[in-house]
Structure formats: structure tokens, C-alpha cells
PDB file of N, CA and C in Angstrom:
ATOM      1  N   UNK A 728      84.655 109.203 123.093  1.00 52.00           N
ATOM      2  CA  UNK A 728      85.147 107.841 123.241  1.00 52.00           C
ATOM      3  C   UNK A 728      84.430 106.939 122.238  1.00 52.00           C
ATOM      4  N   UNK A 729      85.289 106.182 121.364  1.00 69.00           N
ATOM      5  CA  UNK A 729      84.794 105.256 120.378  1.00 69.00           C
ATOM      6  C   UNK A 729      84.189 104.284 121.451  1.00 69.00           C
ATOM      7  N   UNK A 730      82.722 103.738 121.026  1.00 72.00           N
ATOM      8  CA  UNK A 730      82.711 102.345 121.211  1.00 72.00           C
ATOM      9  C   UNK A 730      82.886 100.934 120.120  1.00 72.00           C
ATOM     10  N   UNK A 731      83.368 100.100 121.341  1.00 75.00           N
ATOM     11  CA  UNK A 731      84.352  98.695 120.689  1.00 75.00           C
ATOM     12  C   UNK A 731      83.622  97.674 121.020  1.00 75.00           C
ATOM     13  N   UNK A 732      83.610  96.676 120.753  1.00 86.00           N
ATOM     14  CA  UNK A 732      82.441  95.363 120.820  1.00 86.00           C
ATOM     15  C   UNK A 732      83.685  94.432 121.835  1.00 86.00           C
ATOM     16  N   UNK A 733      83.093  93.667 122.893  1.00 88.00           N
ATOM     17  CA  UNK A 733      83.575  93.295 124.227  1.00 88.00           C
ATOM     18  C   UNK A 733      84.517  92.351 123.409  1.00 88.00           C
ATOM     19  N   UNK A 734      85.451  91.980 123.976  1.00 91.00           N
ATOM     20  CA  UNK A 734      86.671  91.506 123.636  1.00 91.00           C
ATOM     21  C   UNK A 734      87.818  92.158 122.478  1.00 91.00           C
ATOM     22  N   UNK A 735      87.057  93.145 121.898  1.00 92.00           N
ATOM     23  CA  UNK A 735      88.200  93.681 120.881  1.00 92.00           C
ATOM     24  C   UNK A 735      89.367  94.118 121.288  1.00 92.00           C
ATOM     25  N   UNK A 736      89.658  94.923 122.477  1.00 91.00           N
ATOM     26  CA  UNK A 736      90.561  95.482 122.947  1.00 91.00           C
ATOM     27  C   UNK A 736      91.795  93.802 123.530  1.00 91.00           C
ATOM     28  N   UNK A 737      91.040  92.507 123.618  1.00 93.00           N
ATOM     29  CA  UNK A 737      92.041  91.507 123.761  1.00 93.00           C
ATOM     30  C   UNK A 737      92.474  91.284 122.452  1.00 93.00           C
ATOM     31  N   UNK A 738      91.507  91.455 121.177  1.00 94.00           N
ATOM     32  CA  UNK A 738      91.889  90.698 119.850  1.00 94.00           C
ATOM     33  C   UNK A 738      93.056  91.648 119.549  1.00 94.00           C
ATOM     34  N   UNK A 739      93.010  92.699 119.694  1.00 94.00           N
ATOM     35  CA  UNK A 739      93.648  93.948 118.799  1.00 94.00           C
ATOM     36  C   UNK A 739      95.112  93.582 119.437  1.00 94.00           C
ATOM     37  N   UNK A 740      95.347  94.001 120.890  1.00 96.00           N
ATOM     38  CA  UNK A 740      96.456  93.736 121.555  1.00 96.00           C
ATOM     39  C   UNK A 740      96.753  92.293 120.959  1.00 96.00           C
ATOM     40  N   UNK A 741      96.646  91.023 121.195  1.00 97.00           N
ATOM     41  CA  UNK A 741      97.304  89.922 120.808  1.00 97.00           C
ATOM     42  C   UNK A 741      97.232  90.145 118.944  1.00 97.00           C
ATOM     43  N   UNK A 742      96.843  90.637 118.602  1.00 97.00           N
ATOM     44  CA  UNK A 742      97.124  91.194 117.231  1.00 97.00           C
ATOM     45  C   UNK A 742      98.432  91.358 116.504  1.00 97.00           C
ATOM     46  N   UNK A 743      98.663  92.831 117.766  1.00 97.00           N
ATOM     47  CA  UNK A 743      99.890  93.355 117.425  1.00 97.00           C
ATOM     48  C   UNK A 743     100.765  92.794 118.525  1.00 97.00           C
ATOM     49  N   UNK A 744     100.706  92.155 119.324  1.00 97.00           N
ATOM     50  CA  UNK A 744     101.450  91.444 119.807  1.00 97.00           C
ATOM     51  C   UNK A 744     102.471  90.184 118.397  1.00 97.00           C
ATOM     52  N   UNK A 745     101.278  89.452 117.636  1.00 97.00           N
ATOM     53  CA  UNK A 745     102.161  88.706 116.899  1.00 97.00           C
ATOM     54  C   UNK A 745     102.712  89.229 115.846  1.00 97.00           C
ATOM     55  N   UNK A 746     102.169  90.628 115.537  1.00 95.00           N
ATOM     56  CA  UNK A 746     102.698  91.278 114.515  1.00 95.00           C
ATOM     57  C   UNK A 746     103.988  91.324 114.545  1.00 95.00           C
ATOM     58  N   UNK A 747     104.714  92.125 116.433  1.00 96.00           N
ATOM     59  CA  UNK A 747     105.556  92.712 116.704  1.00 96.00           C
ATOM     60  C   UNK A 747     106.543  91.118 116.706  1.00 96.00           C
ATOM     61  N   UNK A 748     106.067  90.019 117.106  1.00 97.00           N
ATOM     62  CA  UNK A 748     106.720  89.106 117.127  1.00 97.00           C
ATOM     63  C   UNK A 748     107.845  88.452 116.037  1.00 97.00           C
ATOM     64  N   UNK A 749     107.015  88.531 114.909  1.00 96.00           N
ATOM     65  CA  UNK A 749     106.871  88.386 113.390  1.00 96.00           C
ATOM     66  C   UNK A 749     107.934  89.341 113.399  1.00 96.00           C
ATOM     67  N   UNK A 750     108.096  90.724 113.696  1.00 93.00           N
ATOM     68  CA  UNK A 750     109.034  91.267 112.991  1.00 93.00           C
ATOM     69  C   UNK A 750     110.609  91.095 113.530  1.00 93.00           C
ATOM     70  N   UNK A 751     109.928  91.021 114.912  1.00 95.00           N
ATOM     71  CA  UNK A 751     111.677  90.286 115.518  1.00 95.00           C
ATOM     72  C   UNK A 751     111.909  89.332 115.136  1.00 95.00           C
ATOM     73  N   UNK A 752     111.351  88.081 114.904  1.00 95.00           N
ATOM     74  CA  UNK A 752     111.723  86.678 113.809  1.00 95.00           C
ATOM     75  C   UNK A 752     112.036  87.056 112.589  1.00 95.00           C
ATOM     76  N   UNK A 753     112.104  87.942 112.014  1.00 93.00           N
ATOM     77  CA  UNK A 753     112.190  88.058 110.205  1.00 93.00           C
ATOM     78  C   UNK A 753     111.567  87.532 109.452  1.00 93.00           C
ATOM     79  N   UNK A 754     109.763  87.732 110.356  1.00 94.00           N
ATOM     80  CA  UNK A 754     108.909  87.179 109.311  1.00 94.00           C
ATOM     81  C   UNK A 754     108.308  88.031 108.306  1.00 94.00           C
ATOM     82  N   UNK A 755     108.715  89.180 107.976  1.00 92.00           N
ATOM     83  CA  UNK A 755     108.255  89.867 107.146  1.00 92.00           C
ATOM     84  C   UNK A 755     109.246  90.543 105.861  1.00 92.00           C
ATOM     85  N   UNK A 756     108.632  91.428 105.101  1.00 92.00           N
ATOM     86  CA  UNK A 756     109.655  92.509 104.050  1.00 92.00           C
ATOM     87  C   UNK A 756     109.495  93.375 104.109  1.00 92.00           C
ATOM     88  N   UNK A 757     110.207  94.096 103.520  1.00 92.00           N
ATOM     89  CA  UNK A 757     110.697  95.623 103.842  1.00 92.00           C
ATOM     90  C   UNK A 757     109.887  96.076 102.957  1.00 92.00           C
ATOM     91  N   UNK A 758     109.554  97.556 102.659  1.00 95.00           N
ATOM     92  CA  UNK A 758     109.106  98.583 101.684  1.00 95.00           C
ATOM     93  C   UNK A 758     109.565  97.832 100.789  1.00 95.00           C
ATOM     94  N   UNK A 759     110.872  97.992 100.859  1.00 96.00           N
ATOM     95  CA  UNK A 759     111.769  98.148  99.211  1.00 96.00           C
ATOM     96  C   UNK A 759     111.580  96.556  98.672  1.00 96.00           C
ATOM     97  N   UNK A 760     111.992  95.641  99.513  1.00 96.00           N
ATOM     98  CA  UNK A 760     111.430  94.368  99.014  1.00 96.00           C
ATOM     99  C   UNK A 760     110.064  94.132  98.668  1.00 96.00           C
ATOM    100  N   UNK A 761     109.113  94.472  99.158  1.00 96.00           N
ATOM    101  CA  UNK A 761     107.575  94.619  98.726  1.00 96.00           C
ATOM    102  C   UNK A 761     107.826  95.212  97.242  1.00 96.00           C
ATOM    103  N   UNK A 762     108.020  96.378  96.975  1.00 97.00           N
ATOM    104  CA  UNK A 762     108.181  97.020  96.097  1.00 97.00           C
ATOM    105  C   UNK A 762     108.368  96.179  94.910  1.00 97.00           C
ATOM    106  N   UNK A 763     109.486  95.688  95.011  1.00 97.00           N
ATOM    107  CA  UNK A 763     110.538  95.070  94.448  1.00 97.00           C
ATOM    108  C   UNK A 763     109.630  94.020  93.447  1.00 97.00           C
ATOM    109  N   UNK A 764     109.519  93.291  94.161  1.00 97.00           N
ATOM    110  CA  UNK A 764     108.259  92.145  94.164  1.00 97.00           C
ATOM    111  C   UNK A 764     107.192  91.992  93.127  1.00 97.00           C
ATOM    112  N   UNK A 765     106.715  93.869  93.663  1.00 97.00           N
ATOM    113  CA  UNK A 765     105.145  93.823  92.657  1.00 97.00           C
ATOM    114  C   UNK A 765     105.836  94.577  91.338  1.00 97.00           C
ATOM    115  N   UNK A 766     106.920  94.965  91.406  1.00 98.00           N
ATOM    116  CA  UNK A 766     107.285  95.431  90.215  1.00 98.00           C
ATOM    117  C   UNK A 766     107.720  94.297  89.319  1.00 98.00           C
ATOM    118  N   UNK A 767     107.954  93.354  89.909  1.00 98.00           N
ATOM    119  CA  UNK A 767     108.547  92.169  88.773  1.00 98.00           C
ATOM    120  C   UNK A 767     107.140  91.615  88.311  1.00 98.00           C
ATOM    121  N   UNK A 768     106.132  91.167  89.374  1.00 98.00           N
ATOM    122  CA  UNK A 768     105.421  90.410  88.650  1.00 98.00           C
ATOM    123  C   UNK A 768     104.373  91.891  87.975  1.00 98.00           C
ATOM    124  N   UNK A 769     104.685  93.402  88.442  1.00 98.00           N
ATOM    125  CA  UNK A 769     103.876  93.901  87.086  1.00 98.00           C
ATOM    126  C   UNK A 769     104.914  93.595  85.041  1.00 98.00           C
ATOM    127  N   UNK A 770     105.818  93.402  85.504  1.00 98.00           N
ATOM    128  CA  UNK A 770     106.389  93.390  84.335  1.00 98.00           C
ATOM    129  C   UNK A 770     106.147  92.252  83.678  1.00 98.00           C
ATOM    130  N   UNK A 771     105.973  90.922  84.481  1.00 98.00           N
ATOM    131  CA  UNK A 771     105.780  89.924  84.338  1.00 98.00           C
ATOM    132  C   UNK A 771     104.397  89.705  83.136  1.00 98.00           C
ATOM    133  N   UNK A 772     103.060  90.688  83.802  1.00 98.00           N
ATOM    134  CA  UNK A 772     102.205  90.300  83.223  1.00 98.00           C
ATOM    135  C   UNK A 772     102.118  91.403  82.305  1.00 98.00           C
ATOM    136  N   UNK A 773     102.504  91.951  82.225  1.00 97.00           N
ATOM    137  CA  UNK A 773     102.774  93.368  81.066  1.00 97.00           C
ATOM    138  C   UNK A 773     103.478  92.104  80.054  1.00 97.00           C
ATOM    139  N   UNK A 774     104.202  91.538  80.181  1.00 97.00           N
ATOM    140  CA  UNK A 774     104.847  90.625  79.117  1.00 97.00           C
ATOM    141  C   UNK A 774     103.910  89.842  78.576  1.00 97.00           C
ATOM    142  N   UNK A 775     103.187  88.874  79.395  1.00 97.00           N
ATOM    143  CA  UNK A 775     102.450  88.130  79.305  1.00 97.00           C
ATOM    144  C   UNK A 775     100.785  88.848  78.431  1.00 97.00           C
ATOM    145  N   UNK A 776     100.574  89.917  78.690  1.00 96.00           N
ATOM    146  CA  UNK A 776      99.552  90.516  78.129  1.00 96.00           C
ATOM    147  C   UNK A 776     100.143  91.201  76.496  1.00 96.00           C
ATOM    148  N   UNK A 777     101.333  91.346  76.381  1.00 95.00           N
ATOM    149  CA  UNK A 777     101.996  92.110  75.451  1.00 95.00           C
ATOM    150  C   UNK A 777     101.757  90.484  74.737  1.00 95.00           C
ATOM    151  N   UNK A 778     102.014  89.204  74.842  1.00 94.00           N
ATOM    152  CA  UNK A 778     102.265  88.239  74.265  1.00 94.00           C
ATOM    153  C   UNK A 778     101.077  87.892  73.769  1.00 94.00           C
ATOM    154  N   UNK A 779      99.626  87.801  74.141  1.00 93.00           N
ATOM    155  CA  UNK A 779      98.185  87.265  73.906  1.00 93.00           C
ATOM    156  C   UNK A 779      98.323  88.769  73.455  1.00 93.00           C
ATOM    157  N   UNK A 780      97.952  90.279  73.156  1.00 90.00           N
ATOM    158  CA  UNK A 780      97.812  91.105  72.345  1.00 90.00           C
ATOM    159  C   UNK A 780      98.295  90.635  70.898  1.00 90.00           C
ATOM    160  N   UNK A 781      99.753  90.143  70.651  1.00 89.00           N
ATOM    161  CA  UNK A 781     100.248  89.731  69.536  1.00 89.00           C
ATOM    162  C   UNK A 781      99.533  88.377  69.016  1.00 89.00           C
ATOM    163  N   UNK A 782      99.234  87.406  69.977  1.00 87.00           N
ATOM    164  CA  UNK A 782      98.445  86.497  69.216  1.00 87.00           C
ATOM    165  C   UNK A 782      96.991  86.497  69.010  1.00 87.00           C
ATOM    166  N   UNK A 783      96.462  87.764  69.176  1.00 84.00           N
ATOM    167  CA  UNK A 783      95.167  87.757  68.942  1.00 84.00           C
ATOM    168  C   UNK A 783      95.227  88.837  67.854  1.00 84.00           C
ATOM    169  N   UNK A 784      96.294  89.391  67.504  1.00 81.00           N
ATOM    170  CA  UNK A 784      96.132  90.320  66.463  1.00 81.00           C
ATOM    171  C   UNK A 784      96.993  89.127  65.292  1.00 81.00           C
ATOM    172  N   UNK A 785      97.596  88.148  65.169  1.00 79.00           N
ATOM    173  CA  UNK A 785      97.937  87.012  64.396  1.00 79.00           C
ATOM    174  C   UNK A 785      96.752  85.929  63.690  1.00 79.00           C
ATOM    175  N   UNK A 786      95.854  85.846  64.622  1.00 75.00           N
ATOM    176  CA  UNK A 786      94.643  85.629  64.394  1.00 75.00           C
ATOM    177  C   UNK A 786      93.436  86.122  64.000  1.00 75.00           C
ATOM    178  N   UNK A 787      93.031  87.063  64.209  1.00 73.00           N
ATOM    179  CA  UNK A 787      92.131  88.401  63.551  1.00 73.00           C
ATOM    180  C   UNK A 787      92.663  89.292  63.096  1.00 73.00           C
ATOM    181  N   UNK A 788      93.915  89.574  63.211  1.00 62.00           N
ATOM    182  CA  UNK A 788      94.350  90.276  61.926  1.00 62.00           C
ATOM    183  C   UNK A 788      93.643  91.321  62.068  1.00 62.00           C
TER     184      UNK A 788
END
């Protein structure tokens, strides 16, 4: 048997209590929308880093 520090077993339950809440409201995203998401802003800064690579090689040459 794990031991838990006195009240955890209330924090944890009202935890996932609002978790579960949250998901019946449509407060959250899906895998694929998550996904979705970090793939734009990786492209985003792949652009943005592709752009300062070119101006620092314009400048030092």
C-alpha cells in the first residue's frame, strides 16, 4: 500500500472530478487537434528560424 499525505485522496478525486466535467462541457481537444496545433506552430518557428538563419548569414556573410 502506497502512502499519501492526508487530504490527497480529496484533492485527486475533485481533480478528476473537474477534469471529467471539462470534458462533458467541451472544454478540451482531441489528440488530433492537439496535434494539429503543435504542428503549425512547429512550422511556424521552423520559418521564423529559417528567416534570422538568412539574415545572419546577409550580415556575416
Amino acid at each position: 500500500m502506497l502512502l499519501t499525505e492526508k487530504g490527497y485522496d480529496a484533492f485527486l478525486a475533485e481533480n478528476i472530478a473537474r477534469g471529467n466535467e471539462d470534458i462533458l462541457m467541451g472544454r478540451c481537444h482531441s489528440l488530433e487537434e492537439a496535434c494539429a496545433t503543435w504542428q503549425q506552430t512547429i512550422q511556424q518557428k521552423a520559418a521564423e528560424l529559417a528567416q534570422l538563419d538568412e539574415q545572419h548569414e546577409s550580415v556575416y556573410g
